[in-house]
């Protein structure tokens, strides 16, 4: 018993494995086996962890790709929806036009032009009126500057100037042309119609009771007939009324008369005369819609007045300091509708379109 080694604890039954004995060898083998099993378990667990990590990364990548594709599909869907809406609008316009050409009409008006004085495009005296190209798109015809060249070439007898708010009629004036069956393309040709009174009999007016800013509106604050291509000196206004101030066609030494004609499609430095090609002398002095006011050259010399225009569609700069512009309130969009047979236009509250008409 005194030979028992304390480093070798007693086994069940009181037997002690002796170094080099068969019992110790078996004990070592069992220990090695247990270590090997544990090592295998650890390796398998590590493999499982790696596999789980790989699957997680793959899942994240797959989800990212799927989200990217979904976003792309959504964007494509929006673009496709916009295209379909535009195509539908065009189809409706075509159907209306075709239907009204096939069936007898009680009346029909066609949108020839729309003017938005604050859309960033300046429809001044030199832009669009005498060209052979359209402006804008049918989809935004009543929201931005627009010109339908096919309607511009259509023989017409009447014209309606419609002020509208987002496509809803606010006020309208209807005029009858003196010369029948002439398209606007000819009426805005300065070699044929220069400083010309083009309508007769005045206008038929319809104005909403709640219409605002009527006191100095270039169309609805004045009466009379329409004048087209009113040039004076180096200045010009495409549409004005006989009841407004119409500048004399003289050069008073400042290059443009009194500069006090106001209307639709204006310029204070261009070549408006029929013996010259219509072009801008300087873009700083073009302006789209100018309100009725007294800011002549003489008034500027005395009081340093500013020409008030609707919105921001005008030239900028100070090349000619005597004709500065001041941004004014936008009273609405101004649409030109023409017709061969109509004499009345639907009143305030009417929702506008490319064609306003009723087929039997």
mmCIF file with all atom_site columns, C-alpha atoms in Angstrom, residues 175-345:
data_model
loop_
_atom_site.group_PDB
_atom_site.id
_atom_site.type_symbol
_atom_site.label_atom_id
_atom_site.label_alt_id
_atom_site.label_comp_id
_atom_site.label_asym_id
_atom_site.label_entity_id
_atom_site.label_seq_id
_atom_site.pdbx_PDB_ins_code
_atom_site.Cartn_x
_atom_site.Cartn_y
_atom_site.Cartn_z
_atom_site.occupancy
_atom_site.B_iso_or_equiv
_atom_site.pdbx_formal_charge
_atom_site.auth_seq_id
_atom_site.auth_comp_id
_atom_site.auth_asym_id
_atom_site.auth_atom_id
_atom_site.pdbx_PDB_model_num
ATOM 1   C CA . UNK A 1 175 ? -64.354 87.488  -82.071 1.00 0.00 ? 175 UNK A CA 1
ATOM 2   C CA . UNK A 1 176 ? -65.365 87.111  -85.741 1.00 0.00 ? 176 UNK A CA 1
ATOM 3   C CA . UNK A 1 177 ? -62.632 87.591  -88.324 1.00 0.00 ? 177 UNK A CA 1
ATOM 4   C CA . UNK A 1 178 ? -63.339 90.142  -91.040 1.00 0.00 ? 178 UNK A CA 1
ATOM 5   C CA . UNK A 1 179 ? -61.636 87.957  -93.683 1.00 0.00 ? 179 UNK A CA 1
ATOM 6   C CA . UNK A 1 180 ? -63.244 84.508  -93.643 1.00 0.00 ? 180 UNK A CA 1
ATOM 7   C CA . UNK A 1 181 ? -61.525 81.184  -94.223 1.00 0.00 ? 181 UNK A CA 1
ATOM 8   C CA . UNK A 1 182 ? -57.978 82.424  -93.617 1.00 0.00 ? 182 UNK A CA 1
ATOM 9   C CA . UNK A 1 183 ? -55.649 80.332  -91.377 1.00 0.00 ? 183 UNK A CA 1
ATOM 10  C CA . UNK A 1 184 ? -53.685 81.855  -88.515 1.00 0.00 ? 184 UNK A CA 1
ATOM 11  C CA . UNK A 1 185 ? -50.466 81.054  -90.376 1.00 0.00 ? 185 UNK A CA 1
ATOM 12  C CA . UNK A 1 186 ? -51.439 83.760  -92.883 1.00 0.00 ? 186 UNK A CA 1
ATOM 13  C CA . UNK A 1 187 ? -52.962 86.137  -90.357 1.00 0.00 ? 187 UNK A CA 1
ATOM 14  C CA . UNK A 1 188 ? -49.647 86.280  -88.450 1.00 0.00 ? 188 UNK A CA 1
ATOM 15  C CA . UNK A 1 189 ? -47.682 86.807  -91.652 1.00 0.00 ? 189 UNK A CA 1
ATOM 16  C CA . UNK A 1 190 ? -46.601 90.437  -91.408 1.00 0.00 ? 190 UNK A CA 1
ATOM 17  C CA . UNK A 1 191 ? -46.352 90.852  -95.179 1.00 0.00 ? 191 UNK A CA 1
ATOM 18  C CA . UNK A 1 192 ? -50.136 90.307  -95.374 1.00 0.00 ? 192 UNK A CA 1
ATOM 19  C CA . UNK A 1 193 ? -51.369 91.535  -92.003 1.00 0.00 ? 193 UNK A CA 1
ATOM 20  C CA . UNK A 1 194 ? -49.236 94.232  -90.361 1.00 0.00 ? 194 UNK A CA 1
ATOM 21  C CA . UNK A 1 195 ? -50.702 96.565  -87.756 1.00 0.00 ? 195 UNK A CA 1
ATOM 22  C CA . UNK A 1 196 ? -53.990 95.065  -88.883 1.00 0.00 ? 196 UNK A CA 1
ATOM 23  C CA . UNK A 1 197 ? -57.425 95.157  -87.281 1.00 0.00 ? 197 UNK A CA 1
ATOM 24  C CA . UNK A 1 198 ? -58.496 91.595  -88.071 1.00 0.00 ? 198 UNK A CA 1
ATOM 25  C CA . UNK A 1 199 ? -61.949 91.295  -86.442 1.00 0.00 ? 199 UNK A CA 1
ATOM 26  C CA . UNK A 1 200 ? -65.155 93.329  -86.586 1.00 0.00 ? 200 UNK A CA 1
ATOM 27  C CA . UNK A 1 201 ? -68.209 93.781  -84.401 1.00 0.00 ? 201 UNK A CA 1
ATOM 28  C CA . UNK A 1 202 ? -66.361 93.651  -81.081 1.00 0.00 ? 202 UNK A CA 1
ATOM 29  C CA . UNK A 1 203 ? -66.483 90.577  -78.861 1.00 0.00 ? 203 UNK A CA 1
ATOM 30  C CA . UNK A 1 204 ? -68.909 88.327  -77.019 1.00 0.00 ? 204 UNK A CA 1
ATOM 31  C CA . UNK A 1 205 ? -67.652 88.179  -73.430 1.00 0.00 ? 205 UNK A CA 1
ATOM 32  C CA . UNK A 1 206 ? -68.228 85.677  -70.624 1.00 0.00 ? 206 UNK A CA 1
ATOM 33  C CA . UNK A 1 207 ? -66.457 86.292  -67.326 1.00 0.00 ? 207 UNK A CA 1
ATOM 34  C CA . UNK A 1 208 ? -66.789 84.325  -64.081 1.00 0.00 ? 208 UNK A CA 1
ATOM 35  C CA . UNK A 1 209 ? -68.270 86.258  -61.175 1.00 0.00 ? 209 UNK A CA 1
ATOM 36  C CA . UNK A 1 210 ? -65.303 85.339  -59.009 1.00 0.00 ? 210 UNK A CA 1
ATOM 37  C CA . UNK A 1 211 ? -62.668 86.068  -61.673 1.00 0.00 ? 211 UNK A CA 1
ATOM 38  C CA . UNK A 1 212 ? -59.737 88.017  -60.230 1.00 0.00 ? 212 UNK A CA 1
ATOM 39  C CA . UNK A 1 213 ? -57.238 90.536  -61.643 1.00 0.00 ? 213 UNK A CA 1
ATOM 40  C CA . UNK A 1 214 ? -59.555 91.907  -64.310 1.00 0.00 ? 214 UNK A CA 1
ATOM 41  C CA . UNK A 1 215 ? -58.634 95.580  -63.878 1.00 0.00 ? 215 UNK A CA 1
ATOM 42  C CA . UNK A 1 216 ? -55.450 95.541  -65.990 1.00 0.00 ? 216 UNK A CA 1
ATOM 43  C CA . UNK A 1 217 ? -55.785 92.255  -67.881 1.00 0.00 ? 217 UNK A CA 1
ATOM 44  C CA . UNK A 1 218 ? -54.393 92.799  -71.410 1.00 0.00 ? 218 UNK A CA 1
ATOM 45  C CA . UNK A 1 219 ? -57.444 91.111  -72.994 1.00 0.00 ? 219 UNK A CA 1
ATOM 46  C CA . UNK A 1 220 ? -60.351 91.441  -70.563 1.00 0.00 ? 220 UNK A CA 1
ATOM 47  C CA . UNK A 1 221 ? -59.740 94.929  -69.141 1.00 0.00 ? 221 UNK A CA 1
ATOM 48  C CA . UNK A 1 222 ? -60.213 96.579  -72.533 1.00 0.00 ? 222 UNK A CA 1
ATOM 49  C CA . UNK A 1 223 ? -62.802 96.476  -75.315 1.00 0.00 ? 223 UNK A CA 1
ATOM 50  C CA . UNK A 1 224 ? -62.832 96.648  -79.080 1.00 0.00 ? 224 UNK A CA 1
ATOM 51  C CA . UNK A 1 225 ? -61.585 94.383  -81.857 1.00 0.00 ? 225 UNK A CA 1
ATOM 52  C CA . UNK A 1 226 ? -58.358 92.458  -82.222 1.00 0.00 ? 226 UNK A CA 1
ATOM 53  C CA . UNK A 1 227 ? -55.235 93.834  -83.840 1.00 0.00 ? 227 UNK A CA 1
ATOM 54  C CA . UNK A 1 228 ? -52.471 91.491  -85.011 1.00 0.00 ? 228 UNK A CA 1
ATOM 55  C CA . UNK A 1 229 ? -48.755 92.152  -85.527 1.00 0.00 ? 229 UNK A CA 1
ATOM 56  C CA . UNK A 1 230 ? -48.752 95.659  -84.052 1.00 0.00 ? 230 UNK A CA 1
ATOM 57  C CA . UNK A 1 231 ? -45.236 96.837  -84.816 1.00 0.00 ? 231 UNK A CA 1
ATOM 58  C CA . UNK A 1 232 ? -43.835 100.260 -83.961 1.00 0.00 ? 232 UNK A CA 1
ATOM 59  C CA . UNK A 1 233 ? -40.218 101.233 -84.335 1.00 0.00 ? 233 UNK A CA 1
ATOM 60  C CA . UNK A 1 234 ? -38.227 98.234  -83.108 1.00 0.00 ? 234 UNK A CA 1
ATOM 61  C CA . UNK A 1 235 ? -41.082 96.993  -80.903 1.00 0.00 ? 235 UNK A CA 1
ATOM 62  C CA . UNK A 1 236 ? -44.018 94.717  -81.508 1.00 0.00 ? 236 UNK A CA 1
ATOM 63  C CA . UNK A 1 237 ? -47.076 93.067  -79.949 1.00 0.00 ? 237 UNK A CA 1
ATOM 64  C CA . UNK A 1 238 ? -48.704 90.088  -81.667 1.00 0.00 ? 238 UNK A CA 1
ATOM 65  C CA . UNK A 1 239 ? -52.203 90.451  -80.184 1.00 0.00 ? 239 UNK A CA 1
ATOM 66  C CA . UNK A 1 240 ? -53.765 93.575  -78.685 1.00 0.00 ? 240 UNK A CA 1
ATOM 67  C CA . UNK A 1 241 ? -57.174 95.250  -78.688 1.00 0.00 ? 241 UNK A CA 1
ATOM 68  C CA . UNK A 1 242 ? -58.247 98.505  -80.324 1.00 0.00 ? 242 UNK A CA 1
ATOM 69  C CA . UNK A 1 243 ? -59.472 99.774  -76.952 1.00 0.00 ? 243 UNK A CA 1
ATOM 70  C CA . UNK A 1 244 ? -55.948 99.711  -75.524 1.00 0.00 ? 244 UNK A CA 1
ATOM 71  C CA . UNK A 1 245 ? -53.032 102.044 -76.163 1.00 0.00 ? 245 UNK A CA 1
ATOM 72  C CA . UNK A 1 246 ? -51.711 101.412 -79.682 1.00 0.00 ? 246 UNK A CA 1
ATOM 73  C CA . UNK A 1 247 ? -48.341 103.036 -80.296 1.00 0.00 ? 247 UNK A CA 1
ATOM 74  C CA . UNK A 1 248 ? -47.762 105.052 -83.427 1.00 0.00 ? 248 UNK A CA 1
ATOM 75  C CA . UNK A 1 249 ? -45.448 103.533 -86.018 1.00 0.00 ? 249 UNK A CA 1
ATOM 76  C CA . UNK A 1 250 ? -42.784 106.221 -85.691 1.00 0.00 ? 250 UNK A CA 1
ATOM 77  C CA . UNK A 1 251 ? -39.249 106.304 -84.400 1.00 0.00 ? 251 UNK A CA 1
ATOM 78  C CA . UNK A 1 252 ? -39.113 108.995 -81.739 1.00 0.00 ? 252 UNK A CA 1
ATOM 79  C CA . UNK A 1 253 ? -35.357 108.746 -81.397 1.00 0.00 ? 253 UNK A CA 1
ATOM 80  C CA . UNK A 1 254 ? -35.334 105.956 -78.831 1.00 0.00 ? 254 UNK A CA 1
ATOM 81  C CA . UNK A 1 255 ? -35.790 103.205 -81.423 1.00 0.00 ? 255 UNK A CA 1
ATOM 82  C CA . UNK A 1 256 ? -39.394 102.285 -80.690 1.00 0.00 ? 256 UNK A CA 1
ATOM 83  C CA . UNK A 1 257 ? -42.036 104.964 -80.295 1.00 0.00 ? 257 UNK A CA 1
ATOM 84  C CA . UNK A 1 258 ? -43.611 105.241 -76.867 1.00 0.00 ? 258 UNK A CA 1
ATOM 85  C CA . UNK A 1 259 ? -43.305 101.530 -75.974 1.00 0.00 ? 259 UNK A CA 1
ATOM 86  C CA . UNK A 1 260 ? -46.763 101.522 -74.450 1.00 0.00 ? 260 UNK A CA 1
ATOM 87  C CA . UNK A 1 261 ? -48.634 98.833  -76.394 1.00 0.00 ? 261 UNK A CA 1
ATOM 88  C CA . UNK A 1 262 ? -49.345 95.835  -74.187 1.00 0.00 ? 262 UNK A CA 1
ATOM 89  C CA . UNK A 1 263 ? -50.851 92.443  -74.993 1.00 0.00 ? 263 UNK A CA 1
ATOM 90  C CA . UNK A 1 264 ? -49.805 88.908  -75.934 1.00 0.00 ? 264 UNK A CA 1
ATOM 91  C CA . UNK A 1 265 ? -46.421 88.171  -77.529 1.00 0.00 ? 265 UNK A CA 1
ATOM 92  C CA . UNK A 1 266 ? -44.299 91.282  -76.980 1.00 0.00 ? 266 UNK A CA 1
ATOM 93  C CA . UNK A 1 267 ? -40.794 92.503  -77.724 1.00 0.00 ? 267 UNK A CA 1
ATOM 94  C CA . UNK A 1 268 ? -39.079 95.877  -77.253 1.00 0.00 ? 268 UNK A CA 1
ATOM 95  C CA . UNK A 1 269 ? -36.147 95.212  -79.594 1.00 0.00 ? 269 UNK A CA 1
ATOM 96  C CA . UNK A 1 270 ? -36.877 93.173  -82.734 1.00 0.00 ? 270 UNK A CA 1
ATOM 97  C CA . UNK A 1 271 ? -37.639 93.607  -86.430 1.00 0.00 ? 271 UNK A CA 1
ATOM 98  C CA . UNK A 1 272 ? -41.471 93.500  -86.583 1.00 0.00 ? 272 UNK A CA 1
ATOM 99  C CA . UNK A 1 273 ? -41.909 95.162  -89.971 1.00 0.00 ? 273 UNK A CA 1
ATOM 100 C CA . UNK A 1 274 ? -43.038 93.290  -93.112 1.00 0.00 ? 274 UNK A CA 1
ATOM 101 C CA . UNK A 1 275 ? -39.945 94.303  -95.074 1.00 0.00 ? 275 UNK A CA 1
ATOM 102 C CA . UNK A 1 276 ? -37.575 92.504  -92.676 1.00 0.00 ? 276 UNK A CA 1
ATOM 103 C CA . UNK A 1 277 ? -37.145 88.978  -91.369 1.00 0.00 ? 277 UNK A CA 1
ATOM 104 C CA . UNK A 1 278 ? -38.730 88.638  -87.932 1.00 0.00 ? 278 UNK A CA 1
ATOM 105 C CA . UNK A 1 279 ? -35.881 88.297  -85.459 1.00 0.00 ? 279 UNK A CA 1
ATOM 106 C CA . UNK A 1 280 ? -34.820 89.451  -82.023 1.00 0.00 ? 280 UNK A CA 1
ATOM 107 C CA . UNK A 1 281 ? -32.261 92.226  -81.703 1.00 0.00 ? 281 UNK A CA 1
ATOM 108 C CA . UNK A 1 282 ? -31.603 91.335  -78.075 1.00 0.00 ? 282 UNK A CA 1
ATOM 109 C CA . UNK A 1 283 ? -33.231 88.639  -75.951 1.00 0.00 ? 283 UNK A CA 1
ATOM 110 C CA . UNK A 1 284 ? -33.123 90.873  -72.877 1.00 0.00 ? 284 UNK A CA 1
ATOM 111 C CA . UNK A 1 285 ? -36.224 92.779  -74.047 1.00 0.00 ? 285 UNK A CA 1
ATOM 112 C CA . UNK A 1 286 ? -38.618 89.999  -75.049 1.00 0.00 ? 286 UNK A CA 1
ATOM 113 C CA . UNK A 1 287 ? -41.669 89.347  -72.884 1.00 0.00 ? 287 UNK A CA 1
ATOM 114 C CA . UNK A 1 288 ? -44.714 87.111  -73.184 1.00 0.00 ? 288 UNK A CA 1
ATOM 115 C CA . UNK A 1 289 ? -47.731 88.785  -71.546 1.00 0.00 ? 289 UNK A CA 1
ATOM 116 C CA . UNK A 1 290 ? -47.762 92.449  -70.590 1.00 0.00 ? 290 UNK A CA 1
ATOM 117 C CA . UNK A 1 291 ? -50.585 94.039  -68.556 1.00 0.00 ? 291 UNK A CA 1
ATOM 118 C CA . UNK A 1 292 ? -52.396 97.266  -69.406 1.00 0.00 ? 292 UNK A CA 1
ATOM 119 C CA . UNK A 1 293 ? -50.379 100.131 -67.869 1.00 0.00 ? 293 UNK A CA 1
ATOM 120 C CA . UNK A 1 294 ? -48.893 103.511 -68.570 1.00 0.00 ? 294 UNK A CA 1
ATOM 121 C CA . UNK A 1 295 ? -45.154 102.983 -68.716 1.00 0.00 ? 295 UNK A CA 1
ATOM 122 C CA . UNK A 1 296 ? -44.150 104.686 -71.933 1.00 0.00 ? 296 UNK A CA 1
ATOM 123 C CA . UNK A 1 297 ? -40.665 105.868 -72.692 1.00 0.00 ? 297 UNK A CA 1
ATOM 124 C CA . UNK A 1 298 ? -41.651 109.363 -71.609 1.00 0.00 ? 298 UNK A CA 1
ATOM 125 C CA . UNK A 1 299 ? -43.113 108.013 -68.341 1.00 0.00 ? 299 UNK A CA 1
ATOM 126 C CA . UNK A 1 300 ? -39.888 106.140 -67.664 1.00 0.00 ? 300 UNK A CA 1
ATOM 127 C CA . UNK A 1 301 ? -37.874 109.315 -68.228 1.00 0.00 ? 301 UNK A CA 1
ATOM 128 C CA . UNK A 1 302 ? -40.066 111.139 -65.737 1.00 0.00 ? 302 UNK A CA 1
ATOM 129 C CA . UNK A 1 303 ? -40.877 108.532 -63.058 1.00 0.00 ? 303 UNK A CA 1
ATOM 130 C CA . UNK A 1 304 ? -38.540 105.595 -63.841 1.00 0.00 ? 304 UNK A CA 1
ATOM 131 C CA . UNK A 1 305 ? -41.536 103.236 -64.112 1.00 0.00 ? 305 UNK A CA 1
ATOM 132 C CA . UNK A 1 306 ? -41.148 99.514  -64.739 1.00 0.00 ? 306 UNK A CA 1
ATOM 133 C CA . UNK A 1 307 ? -43.032 97.450  -67.321 1.00 0.00 ? 307 UNK A CA 1
ATOM 134 C CA . UNK A 1 308 ? -45.097 94.958  -65.337 1.00 0.00 ? 308 UNK A CA 1
ATOM 135 C CA . UNK A 1 309 ? -45.379 91.549  -66.983 1.00 0.00 ? 309 UNK A CA 1
ATOM 136 C CA . UNK A 1 310 ? -47.210 88.459  -65.845 1.00 0.00 ? 310 UNK A CA 1
ATOM 137 C CA . UNK A 1 311 ? -44.880 85.849  -64.341 1.00 0.00 ? 311 UNK A CA 1
ATOM 138 C CA . UNK A 1 312 ? -41.225 85.462  -65.147 1.00 0.00 ? 312 UNK A CA 1
ATOM 139 C CA . UNK A 1 313 ? -41.315 84.800  -68.903 1.00 0.00 ? 313 UNK A CA 1
ATOM 140 C CA . UNK A 1 314 ? -39.305 87.789  -70.061 1.00 0.00 ? 314 UNK A CA 1
ATOM 141 C CA . UNK A 1 315 ? -35.735 88.662  -70.930 1.00 0.00 ? 315 UNK A CA 1
ATOM 142 C CA . UNK A 1 316 ? -33.252 89.611  -68.265 1.00 0.00 ? 316 UNK A CA 1
ATOM 143 C CA . UNK A 1 317 ? -30.355 91.998  -68.206 1.00 0.00 ? 317 UNK A CA 1
ATOM 144 C CA . UNK A 1 318 ? -29.815 95.719  -68.401 1.00 0.00 ? 318 UNK A CA 1
ATOM 145 C CA . UNK A 1 319 ? -28.566 96.375  -71.923 1.00 0.00 ? 319 UNK A CA 1
ATOM 146 C CA . UNK A 1 320 ? -31.303 98.991  -72.223 1.00 0.00 ? 320 UNK A CA 1
ATOM 147 C CA . UNK A 1 321 ? -31.869 100.366 -68.752 1.00 0.00 ? 321 UNK A CA 1
ATOM 148 C CA . UNK A 1 322 ? -34.894 102.423 -69.806 1.00 0.00 ? 322 UNK A CA 1
ATOM 149 C CA . UNK A 1 323 ? -37.165 99.366  -70.157 1.00 0.00 ? 323 UNK A CA 1
ATOM 150 C CA . UNK A 1 324 ? -36.773 97.212  -67.049 1.00 0.00 ? 324 UNK A CA 1
ATOM 151 C CA . UNK A 1 325 ? -39.326 94.468  -66.375 1.00 0.00 ? 325 UNK A CA 1
ATOM 152 C CA . UNK A 1 326 ? -40.989 93.611  -63.101 1.00 0.00 ? 326 UNK A CA 1
ATOM 153 C CA . UNK A 1 327 ? -42.515 90.192  -62.415 1.00 0.00 ? 327 UNK A CA 1
ATOM 154 C CA . UNK A 1 328 ? -46.229 90.462  -61.761 1.00 0.00 ? 328 UNK A CA 1
ATOM 155 C CA . UNK A 1 329 ? -48.989 88.091  -60.740 1.00 0.00 ? 329 UNK A CA 1
ATOM 156 C CA . UNK A 1 330 ? -49.891 85.319  -63.176 1.00 0.00 ? 330 UNK A CA 1
ATOM 157 C CA . UNK A 1 331 ? -53.580 85.849  -63.995 1.00 0.00 ? 331 UNK A CA 1
ATOM 158 C CA . UNK A 1 332 ? -53.864 82.452  -65.690 1.00 0.00 ? 332 UNK A CA 1
ATOM 159 C CA . UNK A 1 333 ? -53.005 80.713  -68.948 1.00 0.00 ? 333 UNK A CA 1
ATOM 160 C CA . UNK A 1 334 ? -54.274 82.269  -72.177 1.00 0.00 ? 334 UNK A CA 1
ATOM 161 C CA . UNK A 1 335 ? -55.519 79.847  -74.835 1.00 0.00 ? 335 UNK A CA 1
ATOM 162 C CA . UNK A 1 336 ? -56.389 80.629  -78.443 1.00 0.00 ? 336 UNK A CA 1
ATOM 163 C CA . UNK A 1 337 ? -59.199 78.506  -79.896 1.00 0.00 ? 337 UNK A CA 1
ATOM 164 C CA . UNK A 1 338 ? -60.334 78.821  -83.508 1.00 0.00 ? 338 UNK A CA 1
ATOM 165 C CA . UNK A 1 339 ? -63.400 77.648  -85.405 1.00 0.00 ? 339 UNK A CA 1
ATOM 166 C CA . UNK A 1 340 ? -64.889 77.697  -88.879 1.00 0.00 ? 340 UNK A CA 1
ATOM 167 C CA . UNK A 1 341 ? -68.530 77.603  -87.820 1.00 0.00 ? 341 UNK A CA 1
ATOM 168 C CA . UNK A 1 342 ? -68.873 78.483  -84.104 1.00 0.00 ? 342 UNK A CA 1
ATOM 169 C CA . UNK A 1 343 ? -69.941 81.867  -82.774 1.00 0.00 ? 343 UNK A CA 1
ATOM 170 C CA . UNK A 1 344 ? -70.236 81.053  -79.049 1.00 0.00 ? 344 UNK A CA 1
ATOM 171 C CA . UNK A 1 345 ? -67.813 79.427  -76.643 1.00 0.00 ? 345 UNK A CA 1
#
